[in-house]
Short mmCIF file of C-alpha atoms and ligand atoms in Angstrom, two decimals:
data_model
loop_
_atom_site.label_atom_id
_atom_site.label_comp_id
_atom_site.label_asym_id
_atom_site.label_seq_id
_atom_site.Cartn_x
_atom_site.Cartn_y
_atom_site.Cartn_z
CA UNK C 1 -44.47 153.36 92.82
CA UNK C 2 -40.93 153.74 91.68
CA UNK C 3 -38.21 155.03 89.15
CA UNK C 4 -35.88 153.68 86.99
CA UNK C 5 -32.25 154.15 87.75
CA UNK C 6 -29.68 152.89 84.90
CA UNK C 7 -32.47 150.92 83.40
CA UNK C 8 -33.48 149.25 86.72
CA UNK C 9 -36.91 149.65 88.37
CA UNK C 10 -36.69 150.96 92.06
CA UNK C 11 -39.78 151.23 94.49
CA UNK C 12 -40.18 154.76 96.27
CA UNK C 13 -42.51 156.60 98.31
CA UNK C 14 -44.40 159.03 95.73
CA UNK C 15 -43.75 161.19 92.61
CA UNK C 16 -42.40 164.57 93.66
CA UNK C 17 -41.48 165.71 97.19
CA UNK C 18 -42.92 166.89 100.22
CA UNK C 19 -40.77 170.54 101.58
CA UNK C 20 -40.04 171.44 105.40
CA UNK C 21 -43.35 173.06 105.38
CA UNK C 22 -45.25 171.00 103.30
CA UNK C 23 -45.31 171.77 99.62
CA UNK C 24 -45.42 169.37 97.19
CA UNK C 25 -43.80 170.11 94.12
CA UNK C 26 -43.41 167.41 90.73
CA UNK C 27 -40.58 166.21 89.29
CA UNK C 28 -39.60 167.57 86.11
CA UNK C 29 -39.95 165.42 82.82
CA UNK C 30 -36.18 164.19 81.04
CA UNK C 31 -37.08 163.68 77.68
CA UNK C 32 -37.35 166.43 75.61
CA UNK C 33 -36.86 165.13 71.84
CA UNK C 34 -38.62 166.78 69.14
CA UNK C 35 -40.30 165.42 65.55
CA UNK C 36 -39.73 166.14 61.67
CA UNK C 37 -42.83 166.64 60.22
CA UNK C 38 -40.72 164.49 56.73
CA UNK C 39 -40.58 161.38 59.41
CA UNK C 40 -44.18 161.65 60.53
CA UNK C 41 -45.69 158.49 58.58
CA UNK C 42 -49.09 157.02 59.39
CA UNK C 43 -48.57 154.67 62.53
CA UNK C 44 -44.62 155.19 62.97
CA UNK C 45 -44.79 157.08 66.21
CA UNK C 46 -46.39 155.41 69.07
CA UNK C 47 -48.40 157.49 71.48
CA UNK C 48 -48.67 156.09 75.81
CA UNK C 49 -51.16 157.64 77.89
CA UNK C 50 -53.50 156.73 81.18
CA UNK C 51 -57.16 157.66 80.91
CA UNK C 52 -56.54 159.41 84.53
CA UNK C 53 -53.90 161.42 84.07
CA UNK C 54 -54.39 165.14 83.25
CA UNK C 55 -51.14 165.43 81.68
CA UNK C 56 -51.45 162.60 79.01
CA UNK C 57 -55.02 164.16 78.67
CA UNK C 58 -53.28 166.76 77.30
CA UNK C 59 -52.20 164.97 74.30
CA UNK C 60 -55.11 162.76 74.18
CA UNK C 61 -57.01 166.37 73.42
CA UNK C 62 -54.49 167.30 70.78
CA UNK C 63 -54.66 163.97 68.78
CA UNK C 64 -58.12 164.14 69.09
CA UNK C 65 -58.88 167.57 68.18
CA UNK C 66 -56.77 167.27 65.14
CA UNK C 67 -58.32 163.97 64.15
CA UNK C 68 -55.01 162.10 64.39
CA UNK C 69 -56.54 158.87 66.62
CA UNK C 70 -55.68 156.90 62.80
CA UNK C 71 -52.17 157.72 62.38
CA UNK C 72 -51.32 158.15 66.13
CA UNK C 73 -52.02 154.77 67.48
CA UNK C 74 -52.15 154.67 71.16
CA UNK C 75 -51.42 151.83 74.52
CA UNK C 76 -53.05 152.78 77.48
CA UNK C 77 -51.96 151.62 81.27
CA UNK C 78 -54.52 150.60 83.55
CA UNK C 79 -55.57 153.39 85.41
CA UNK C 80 -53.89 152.42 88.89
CA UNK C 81 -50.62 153.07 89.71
CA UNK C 82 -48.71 149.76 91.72
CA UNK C 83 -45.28 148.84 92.48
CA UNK C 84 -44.58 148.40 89.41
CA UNK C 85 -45.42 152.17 88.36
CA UNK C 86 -47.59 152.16 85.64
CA UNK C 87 -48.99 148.43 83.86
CA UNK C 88 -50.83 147.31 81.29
CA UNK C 89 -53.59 145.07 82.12
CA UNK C 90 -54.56 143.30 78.67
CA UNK C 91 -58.26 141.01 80.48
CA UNK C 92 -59.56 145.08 81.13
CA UNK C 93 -58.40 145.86 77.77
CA UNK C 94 -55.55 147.69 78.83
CA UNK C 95 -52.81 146.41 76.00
CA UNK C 96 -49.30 147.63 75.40
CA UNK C 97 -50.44 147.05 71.86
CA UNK C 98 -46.84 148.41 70.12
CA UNK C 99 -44.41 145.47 72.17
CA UNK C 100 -46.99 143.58 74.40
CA UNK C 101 -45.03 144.87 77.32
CA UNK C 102 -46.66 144.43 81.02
CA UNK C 103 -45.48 147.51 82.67
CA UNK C 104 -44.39 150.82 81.21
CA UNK C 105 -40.74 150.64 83.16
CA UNK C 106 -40.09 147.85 80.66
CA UNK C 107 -41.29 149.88 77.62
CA UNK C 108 -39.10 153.24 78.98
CA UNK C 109 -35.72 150.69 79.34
CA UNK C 110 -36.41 149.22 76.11
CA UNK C 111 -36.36 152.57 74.33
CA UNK C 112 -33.09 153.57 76.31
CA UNK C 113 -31.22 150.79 78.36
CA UNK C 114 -30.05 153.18 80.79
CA UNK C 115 -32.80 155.73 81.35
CA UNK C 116 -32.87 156.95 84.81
CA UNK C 117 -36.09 158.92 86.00
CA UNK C 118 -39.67 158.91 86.34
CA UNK C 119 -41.38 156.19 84.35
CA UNK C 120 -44.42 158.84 83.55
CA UNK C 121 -47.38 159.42 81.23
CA UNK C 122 -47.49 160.45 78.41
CA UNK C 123 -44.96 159.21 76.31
CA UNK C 124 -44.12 159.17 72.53
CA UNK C 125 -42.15 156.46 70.99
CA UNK C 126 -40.85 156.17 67.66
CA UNK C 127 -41.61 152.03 66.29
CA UNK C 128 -38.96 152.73 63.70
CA UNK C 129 -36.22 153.24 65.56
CA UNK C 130 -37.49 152.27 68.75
CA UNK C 131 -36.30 155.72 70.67
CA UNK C 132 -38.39 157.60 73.33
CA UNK C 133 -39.03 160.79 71.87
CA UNK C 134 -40.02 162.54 74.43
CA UNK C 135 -42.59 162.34 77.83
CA UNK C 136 -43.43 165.88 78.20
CA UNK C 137 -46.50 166.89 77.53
CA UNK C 138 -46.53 170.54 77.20
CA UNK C 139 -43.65 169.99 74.09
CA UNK C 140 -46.45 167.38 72.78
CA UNK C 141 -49.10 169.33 72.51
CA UNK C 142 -46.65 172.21 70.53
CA UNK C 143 -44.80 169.38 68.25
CA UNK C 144 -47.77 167.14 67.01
CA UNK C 145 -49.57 169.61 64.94
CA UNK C 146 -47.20 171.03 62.82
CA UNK C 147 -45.45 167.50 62.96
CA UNK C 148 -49.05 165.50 62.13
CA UNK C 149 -50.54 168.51 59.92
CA UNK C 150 -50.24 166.39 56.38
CA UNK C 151 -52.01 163.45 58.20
CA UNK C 152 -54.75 165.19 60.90
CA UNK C 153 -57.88 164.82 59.65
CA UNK C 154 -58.59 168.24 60.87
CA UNK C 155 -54.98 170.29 60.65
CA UNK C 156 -55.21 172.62 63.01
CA UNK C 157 -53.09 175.94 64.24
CA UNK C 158 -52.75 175.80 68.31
CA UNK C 159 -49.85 177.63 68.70
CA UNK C 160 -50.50 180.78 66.22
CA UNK C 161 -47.85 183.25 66.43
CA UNK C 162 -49.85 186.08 66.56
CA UNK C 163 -51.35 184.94 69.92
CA UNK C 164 -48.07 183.35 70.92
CA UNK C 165 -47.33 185.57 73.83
CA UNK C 166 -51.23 185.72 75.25
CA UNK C 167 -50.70 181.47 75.26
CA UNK C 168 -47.50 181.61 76.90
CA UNK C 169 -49.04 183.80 79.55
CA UNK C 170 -52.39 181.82 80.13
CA UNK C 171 -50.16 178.43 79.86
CA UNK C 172 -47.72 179.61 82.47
CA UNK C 173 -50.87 180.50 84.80
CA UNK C 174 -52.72 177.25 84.34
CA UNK C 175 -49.87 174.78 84.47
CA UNK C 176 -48.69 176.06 87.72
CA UNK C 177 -51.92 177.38 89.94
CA UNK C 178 -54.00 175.52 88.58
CA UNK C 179 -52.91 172.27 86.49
CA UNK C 180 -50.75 171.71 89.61
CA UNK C 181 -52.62 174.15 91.94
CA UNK C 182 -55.31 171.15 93.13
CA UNK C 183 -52.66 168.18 93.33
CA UNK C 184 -50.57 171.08 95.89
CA UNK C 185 -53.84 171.48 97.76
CA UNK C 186 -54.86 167.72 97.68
CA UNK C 187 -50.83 166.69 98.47
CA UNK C 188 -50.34 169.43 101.14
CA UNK C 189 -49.13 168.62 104.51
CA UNK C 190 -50.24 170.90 106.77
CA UNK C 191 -52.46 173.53 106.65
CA UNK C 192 -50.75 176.62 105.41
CA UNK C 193 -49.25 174.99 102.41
CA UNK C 194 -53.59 173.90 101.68
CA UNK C 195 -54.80 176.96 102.38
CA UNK C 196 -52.39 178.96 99.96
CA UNK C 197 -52.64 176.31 97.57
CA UNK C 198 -56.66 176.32 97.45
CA UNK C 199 -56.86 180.04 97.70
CA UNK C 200 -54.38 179.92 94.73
CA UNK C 201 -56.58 177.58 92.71
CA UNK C 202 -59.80 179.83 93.14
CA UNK C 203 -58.25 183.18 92.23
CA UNK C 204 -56.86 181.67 89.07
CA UNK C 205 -60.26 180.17 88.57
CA UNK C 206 -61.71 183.73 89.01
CA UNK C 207 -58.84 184.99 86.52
CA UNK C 208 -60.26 182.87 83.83
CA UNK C 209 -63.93 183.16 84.60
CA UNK C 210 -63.08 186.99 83.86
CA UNK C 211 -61.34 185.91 80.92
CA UNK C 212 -64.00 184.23 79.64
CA UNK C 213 -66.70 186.52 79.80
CA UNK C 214 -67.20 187.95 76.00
CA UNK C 215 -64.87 185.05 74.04
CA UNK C 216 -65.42 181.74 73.89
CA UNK C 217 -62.19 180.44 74.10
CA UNK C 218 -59.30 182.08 76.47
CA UNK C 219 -57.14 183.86 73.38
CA UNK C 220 -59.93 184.31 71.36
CA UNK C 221 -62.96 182.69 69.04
CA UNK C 222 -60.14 179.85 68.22
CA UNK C 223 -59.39 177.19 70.45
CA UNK C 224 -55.27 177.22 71.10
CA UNK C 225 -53.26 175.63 73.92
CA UNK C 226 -53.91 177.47 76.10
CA UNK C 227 -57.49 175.74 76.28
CA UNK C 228 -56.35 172.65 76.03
CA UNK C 229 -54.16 172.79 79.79
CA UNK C 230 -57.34 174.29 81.07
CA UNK C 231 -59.55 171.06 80.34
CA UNK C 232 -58.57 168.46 81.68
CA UNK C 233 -58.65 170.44 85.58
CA UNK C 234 -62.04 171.39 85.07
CA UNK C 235 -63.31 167.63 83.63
CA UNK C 236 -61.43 166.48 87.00
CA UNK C 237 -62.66 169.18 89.31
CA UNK C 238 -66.15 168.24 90.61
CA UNK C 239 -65.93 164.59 90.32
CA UNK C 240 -62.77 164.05 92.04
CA UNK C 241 -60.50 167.83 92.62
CA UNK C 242 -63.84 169.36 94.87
CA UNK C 243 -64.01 166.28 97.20
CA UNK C 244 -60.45 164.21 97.32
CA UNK C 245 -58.13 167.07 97.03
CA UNK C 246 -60.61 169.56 99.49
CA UNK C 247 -60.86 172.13 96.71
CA UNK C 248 -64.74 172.96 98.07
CA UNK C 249 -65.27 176.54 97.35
CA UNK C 250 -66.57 176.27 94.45
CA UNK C 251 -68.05 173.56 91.92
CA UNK C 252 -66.82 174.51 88.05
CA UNK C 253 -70.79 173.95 87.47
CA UNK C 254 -71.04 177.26 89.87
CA UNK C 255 -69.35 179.39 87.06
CA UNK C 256 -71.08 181.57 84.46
CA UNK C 257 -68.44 181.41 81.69
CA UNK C 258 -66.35 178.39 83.15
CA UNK C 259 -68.90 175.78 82.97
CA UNK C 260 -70.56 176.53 79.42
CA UNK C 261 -66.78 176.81 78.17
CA UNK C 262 -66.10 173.03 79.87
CA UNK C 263 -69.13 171.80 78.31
CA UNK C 264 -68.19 173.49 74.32
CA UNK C 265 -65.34 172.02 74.60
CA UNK C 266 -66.45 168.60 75.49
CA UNK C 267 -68.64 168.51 72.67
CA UNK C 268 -65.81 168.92 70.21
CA UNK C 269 -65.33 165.86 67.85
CA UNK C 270 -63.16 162.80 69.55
CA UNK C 271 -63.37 164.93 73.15
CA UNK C 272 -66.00 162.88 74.81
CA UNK C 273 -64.27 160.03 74.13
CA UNK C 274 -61.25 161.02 75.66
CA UNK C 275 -62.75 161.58 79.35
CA UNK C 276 -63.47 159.24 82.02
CA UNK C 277 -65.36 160.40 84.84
CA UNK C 278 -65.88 157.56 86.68
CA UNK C 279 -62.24 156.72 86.10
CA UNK C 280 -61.07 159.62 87.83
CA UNK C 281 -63.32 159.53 90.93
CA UNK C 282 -61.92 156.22 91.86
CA UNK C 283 -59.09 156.94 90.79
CA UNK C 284 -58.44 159.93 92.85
CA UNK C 285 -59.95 158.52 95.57
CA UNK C 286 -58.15 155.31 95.47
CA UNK C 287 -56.07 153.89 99.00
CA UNK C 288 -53.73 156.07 100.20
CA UNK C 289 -52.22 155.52 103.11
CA UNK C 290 -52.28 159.74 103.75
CA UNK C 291 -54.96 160.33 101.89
CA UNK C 292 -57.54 157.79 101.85
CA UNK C 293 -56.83 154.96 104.54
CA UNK C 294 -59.69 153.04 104.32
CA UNK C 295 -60.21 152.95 99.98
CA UNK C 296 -63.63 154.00 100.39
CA UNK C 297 -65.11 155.78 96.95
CA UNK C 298 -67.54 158.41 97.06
CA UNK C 299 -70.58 158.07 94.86
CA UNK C 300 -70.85 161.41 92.90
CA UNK C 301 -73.47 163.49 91.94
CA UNK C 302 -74.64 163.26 88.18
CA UNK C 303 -73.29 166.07 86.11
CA UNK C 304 -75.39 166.67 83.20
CA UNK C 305 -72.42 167.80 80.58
CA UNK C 306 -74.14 168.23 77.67
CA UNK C 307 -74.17 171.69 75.90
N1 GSH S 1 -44.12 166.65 83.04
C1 GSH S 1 -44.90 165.54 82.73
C2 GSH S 1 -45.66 165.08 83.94
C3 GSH S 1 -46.39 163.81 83.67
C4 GSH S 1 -46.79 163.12 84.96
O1 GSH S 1 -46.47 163.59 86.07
N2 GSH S 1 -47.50 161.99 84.81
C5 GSH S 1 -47.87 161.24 85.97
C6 GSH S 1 -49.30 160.76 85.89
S1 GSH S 1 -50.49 162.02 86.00
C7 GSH S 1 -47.03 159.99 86.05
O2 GSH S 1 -46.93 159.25 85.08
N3 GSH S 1 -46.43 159.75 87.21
C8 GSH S 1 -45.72 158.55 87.50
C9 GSH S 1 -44.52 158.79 88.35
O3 GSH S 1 -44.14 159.95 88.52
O4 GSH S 1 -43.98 157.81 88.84
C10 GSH S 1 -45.82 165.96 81.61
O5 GSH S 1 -46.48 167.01 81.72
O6 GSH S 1 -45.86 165.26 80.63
#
């Protein structure tokens, strides 16, 4: 793995940092550009994302949910990371199909010939003017569907203002003890920093379990945002979070309300599509010198997702 600094790809250790006793936090996300709903034209912004990663899966959800997989073309990166960061791998179908590019480093310092930071997933380009507009997902998900409204098949609201504060409160929650709860119990270093990040994880799981008992989605009977963070964790969890990241108390199949609401929302038009379980038990289980020494995948149960 690596960075670019100035433009120029450097190898490091890993994304985030370790603390004095353990903790692993992530490193925040540098571009933060928004979109003008008058420059949204079919197939002028260009969408990057990695089947594995929960935060491009994010987005993924939102352009699919809104029916936007047309007009919001999209390269995916092989779902490895190597020394080159993030690459394309066009004989497995993995294409930078905007600039033919073979790792993403190259597409980030040919949007901005000095960009220094993360070369992350997922990232928005703009083909007309060849900027990065921004690689943060939670401003993604908020800026594509009033930005794509005029060209989503199915315009939809998932930011409403009514419910704006109940999102902001249930995104805050699941971004941080949950979204990143499981990579700061599977990253931990020693064993208090796992055992207050697991215990973390299953009281916010219990927080939403509540949650969910009489609606079926967390604000409401409407899908919002707020539903869309909680996803991708739970399509991760007992494939890959349960076993490679030790978060064993409980299987999201071992929920009342969790598990039906997983399963509704994978049956949503364009969300099935979107998720790769076998990608993300090898992925997650891939060599790792701390984590996995020896490379050796797990087979996995069969999960019957269907509603
Ligand atoms: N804040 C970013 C985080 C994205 C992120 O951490 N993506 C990971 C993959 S899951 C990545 O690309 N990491 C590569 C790196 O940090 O070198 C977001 O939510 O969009």
């Amino acid at each position: 793995m690596g960075q670019l600094i100035d433009g120029q790809w450097v190898t490091d250790e890993q994304a985030g940092s370790i603390s004095k006793s353990g903790e692993w936090t992530r490193t925040p996300s540098v571009l933060r550009g928004g979109l003008e709903p008058e420059d949204v034209t079919p197939g002028r912004y260009h969408l990057y994302a990695a089947w594995n990663c929960p935060w491009a899966h994010r987005v993924l959800l939102t352009r699919a949910l809104l029916g936007l997989q047309e007009v919001l073309p999209v390269s995916l990166v092989a779902p490895k990371r190597t020394e080159d960061g993030w690459v394309f791998d066009p004989e497995n179908g993995y294409i930078d199909q905007l600039t033919e590019r073979r790792a993403l480093h190259e597409v980030y310092a040919a949007g901005q010939a000095d960009y220094t930071g993360r070369v992350t997933v997922p990232l928005l380009v703009d083909t007309k003017t060849g900027a990065l507009i921004s690689n943060e997902s939670a401003d993604l998900v908020r800026m594509l569907p009033p930005a794509f409204a005029h060209l989503a098949e199915r315009p939809r609201d998932l930011y409403p203002a009514e419910l704006a504060k109940d999102i902001d409160a249930w995104n805050a929650l699941i971004h941080t003890k949950l979204n990143n709860g499981v990579y700061q119990a599977g990253f931990a270093e020693s064993q208090p920093a796992y055992d207050a990040a697991v215990s973390s994880v299953f009281e916010t799981l219990d927080t939403i379990e509540a949650a969910l008992e009489n609606k079926p989605y967390l604000t409401g009977d409407d899908l919002t945002e707020a539903d869309i963070r909680l996803f991708p964790t739970l399509a991760r969890f007992d494939v890959a979070y349960y076993s490679a990241f030790k978060c064993m108390r409980r299987r999201i199949q071992d929920y009342p309300n969790l598990w039906p609401f997983a399963r509704r929302f994978y049956a949503l038009p364009g969300i099935a599509e979107t998720v790769k379980f076998d990608i993300y038990r090898k992925g997650y289980f891939s060599q790792s010198p701390k984590r996995n020494p020896l490379g050796i995948i797990p087979i996995a149960p069969d999960i019957d997702w269907s509603i």
